[in-house]
Amino acid sequence: MAGIWENNGQGQFPLEQWFYEMPPVTRWWTVATVATSVLVQCHIVTPFQLFYSFRSVYVKSQYWRLITTFLYFGPLNLDLLFHVFFLQRYSRLLEESSGRSPAHFAWLVFYATTSLLVISPFLSIPFLGSALSSSLVYIWARRNPDTRLSFLGLLVFTAPYLPWVLMAFSVVVHQIVPKDEILGVVVGHIWYFFNDVYPPLHNGHRPFDPPRWWRRLFESGPGSDERATAAAVR
């Protein structure tokens, strides 16, 4: 009985252990996503206070929308559970595989969010959480071309097809073309090209690596020199 309560002596329940095993960026994005939907469900805030609007942000100074647009995926339902599953799974895999330091994955998220914020007003996409998630899924899928996946236990395919399978699923379920997911794939492909395809063809030049000032924000303290050296070698 004690083993059940202490989770095999680790002092954590399975859900708590799962939570703390997630890398930091993925962990807090997942928490913020669920918390935002709970706040909406409890009528503490409304979706109209959360979506991204160029006029609301830069004319009315509602700067929180630059963040909340990436946190709201809809009300508490199965669709939200589906989004949270893919968000935490592939964001976690990508963050863990970056391996070098939190600075590199955080820079990827910064690049993707900034790109989406710049482009989305031209496509009238108010909520960008799905687009950001789609970018991360695309990058992970392209970096793992031989990984075999199963969708709902019915369709087996290799990882590079995952973004397109998810788009097809969105079309079937929602009966609309998922502009946000398409935009996410475009943003993700630009990152993938300049980080994985471009460098070997141009003597290792990596134009999308984080600048030194950004790395210093995350890598100050013991071991920072070793992490910086590892980043330069990759």
XYZ file of C-alpha atoms in Angstrom:
234
model
C 0.000 0.000 0.000
C 2.834 2.365 0.844
C 4.333 1.668 -2.551
C 1.141 2.839 -4.249
C 1.062 6.127 -2.375
C 4.774 6.797 -2.789
C 5.021 5.694 -6.416
C 7.676 3.018 -5.826
C 9.505 5.089 -3.248
C 9.915 8.149 -5.443
C 7.402 10.188 -3.436
C 5.361 11.128 -6.524
C 2.139 9.980 -8.086
C 2.411 8.793 -11.736
C 0.766 11.979 -13.049
C 3.073 14.142 -10.968
C 6.100 12.183 -12.138
C 4.974 12.522 -15.772
C 4.605 16.264 -15.257
C 8.082 16.801 -13.790
C 9.730 14.555 -16.373
C 8.687 16.961 -19.118
C 11.381 19.490 -20.130
C 10.666 23.045 -18.925
C 9.325 24.774 -22.051
C 6.954 21.931 -22.889
C 5.867 21.586 -19.258
C 4.783 25.174 -18.804
C 3.221 25.478 -22.246
C 1.082 22.419 -21.451
C 0.103 23.793 -18.047
C -0.747 27.215 -19.454
C -2.843 25.646 -22.219
C -4.962 23.606 -19.811
C -5.243 26.505 -17.353
C -6.430 28.869 -20.092
C -9.220 26.496 -21.137
C -10.251 26.072 -17.495
C -10.438 29.856 -17.046
C -12.634 30.128 -20.133
C -14.814 27.218 -19.001
C -15.311 28.925 -15.623
C -16.226 32.212 -17.363
C -13.344 34.059 -15.730
C -12.100 35.129 -19.162
C -13.581 34.830 -22.641
C -11.999 33.810 -25.957
C -12.556 37.380 -27.141
C -9.951 38.513 -24.605
C -7.387 35.975 -25.804
C -7.152 35.999 -29.607
C -4.462 37.856 -31.549
C -5.540 41.074 -33.215
C -3.040 43.531 -34.644
C -5.265 46.482 -33.738
C -5.950 45.253 -30.209
C -2.255 44.682 -29.507
C -0.609 47.687 -31.128
C -3.382 50.278 -30.937
C -5.143 49.315 -27.694
C -1.931 48.041 -26.015
C -3.402 44.645 -25.120
C -0.006 42.972 -25.252
C -1.066 39.814 -23.405
C -2.689 38.659 -26.643
C 0.794 38.012 -28.048
C 0.972 35.095 -25.581
C -2.630 33.997 -25.056
C -3.148 33.392 -28.776
C -0.786 30.404 -28.395
C -2.508 29.047 -25.276
C -6.179 28.674 -26.163
C -7.157 25.570 -28.137
C -10.863 25.581 -27.304
C -13.200 24.552 -24.470
C -12.710 21.525 -22.241
C -13.609 18.617 -24.507
C -12.085 15.706 -26.405
C -10.728 18.023 -29.088
C -8.715 19.896 -26.450
C -7.422 16.576 -25.086
C -6.323 15.624 -28.601
C -4.465 18.920 -29.044
C -2.797 18.734 -25.630
C -1.636 15.170 -26.316
C 0.090 16.119 -29.568
C 1.392 19.375 -28.098
C 3.142 17.801 -25.128
C 4.250 14.653 -26.959
C 6.013 16.177 -29.954
C 7.117 19.359 -28.237
C 8.675 17.170 -25.553
C 10.387 14.889 -28.065
C 11.767 17.855 -29.974
C 12.913 19.674 -26.839
C 14.607 16.563 -25.479
C 16.288 15.774 -28.797
C 17.686 19.311 -29.092
C 19.937 18.143 -26.261
C 22.403 21.003 -26.337
C 20.745 23.442 -23.940
C 17.337 25.024 -23.292
C 18.499 28.025 -25.339
C 18.191 26.204 -28.671
C 14.655 24.924 -28.223
C 13.563 28.253 -26.698
C 15.034 30.010 -29.764
C 13.043 27.700 -32.035
C 9.843 28.573 -30.145
C 10.711 32.282 -30.318
C 11.328 32.045 -34.075
C 8.078 30.150 -34.674
C 5.885 32.414 -32.530
C 7.345 35.574 -34.063
C 6.910 34.264 -37.607
C 3.315 33.239 -36.926
C 2.481 36.601 -35.366
C 3.859 38.415 -38.412
C 2.063 36.278 -41.000
C -1.254 35.495 -39.304
C -2.947 38.928 -39.814
C -2.753 38.385 -43.584
C -4.600 35.064 -43.219
C -7.052 36.127 -40.486
C -6.006 33.429 -38.022
C -6.894 34.632 -34.501
C -5.581 31.674 -32.469
C -2.102 30.339 -33.196
C -1.653 27.448 -30.770
C -2.427 24.826 -33.412
C -0.092 26.527 -35.882
C 2.784 26.510 -33.380
C 2.112 22.884 -32.476
C 2.004 22.000 -36.178
C 5.414 23.651 -36.701
C 6.981 21.536 -33.973
C 5.325 18.348 -35.220
C 6.612 19.026 -38.745
C 10.193 19.614 -37.600
C 10.207 16.491 -35.440
C 8.688 14.423 -38.262
C 11.293 15.539 -40.808
C 14.111 14.776 -38.379
C 12.828 11.235 -37.769
C 12.082 9.947 -41.282
C 12.323 6.251 -40.401
C 10.055 6.307 -37.357
C 6.830 4.378 -37.917
C 3.622 5.723 -36.387
C 0.067 4.486 -36.010
C -2.895 6.857 -36.102
C -5.900 5.688 -34.048
C -4.634 2.144 -34.510
C -5.892 2.139 -38.107
C -3.295 3.827 -40.284
C 0.434 3.009 -40.175
C 2.896 5.400 -41.817
C 6.361 6.915 -41.421
C 6.871 10.127 -39.450
C 7.189 12.607 -42.381
C 3.538 11.945 -43.265
C 2.296 12.862 -39.765
C 1.522 16.572 -40.426
C -0.488 15.659 -43.516
C -2.380 12.897 -41.709
C -3.325 15.383 -38.982
C -4.478 17.899 -41.599
C -6.644 15.270 -43.282
C -8.121 14.390 -39.893
C -8.939 18.083 -39.292
C -10.661 18.313 -42.655
C -12.779 15.230 -41.903
C -13.718 16.304 -38.378
C -14.148 20.065 -38.824
C -15.067 20.186 -42.525
C -12.698 23.099 -43.157
C -9.209 23.513 -44.592
C -6.886 24.011 -41.562
C -5.133 27.237 -42.539
C -3.399 27.413 -39.182
C -1.837 23.962 -39.584
C -0.735 24.755 -43.137
C 0.886 27.965 -41.891
C 2.595 25.986 -39.138
C 4.039 23.547 -41.683
C 5.417 26.428 -43.774
C 7.070 28.044 -40.741
C 8.397 24.662 -39.608
C 9.809 23.851 -43.040
C 11.770 27.116 -43.162
C 13.345 26.269 -39.814
C 14.060 22.683 -40.860
C 15.651 23.789 -44.129
C 18.031 26.332 -42.584
C 18.978 24.080 -39.656
C 19.158 20.618 -41.230
C 19.477 20.995 -45.012
C 21.322 24.272 -45.555
C 24.373 23.851 -43.205
C 25.902 20.731 -44.837
C 25.726 22.470 -48.216
C 27.385 25.687 -46.958
C 30.365 24.561 -44.874
C 28.368 24.190 -41.683
C 27.013 27.750 -41.658
C 23.910 27.813 -39.437
C 22.002 31.078 -39.950
C 19.168 30.114 -37.595
C 21.306 29.273 -34.547
C 20.561 31.466 -31.502
C 22.822 34.524 -31.088
C 25.328 34.652 -28.261
C 23.286 37.069 -26.137
C 20.347 34.645 -26.251
C 22.519 31.681 -25.251
C 23.956 33.659 -22.332
C 20.428 34.107 -20.951
C 20.068 30.325 -20.615
C 23.632 29.111 -20.215
C 25.064 31.319 -17.501
C 26.442 29.367 -14.585
C 28.533 26.195 -14.155
C 29.039 24.202 -17.303
C 28.086 27.011 -19.674
C 31.377 26.841 -21.570
C 30.945 23.121 -22.201
C 27.395 23.618 -23.481
C 28.478 26.441 -25.766
C 31.271 24.236 -27.166
C 28.808 21.384 -27.800
C 26.493 23.786 -29.595
C 29.279 24.994 -31.856
C 30.366 21.458 -32.740
C 26.895 20.249 -33.778
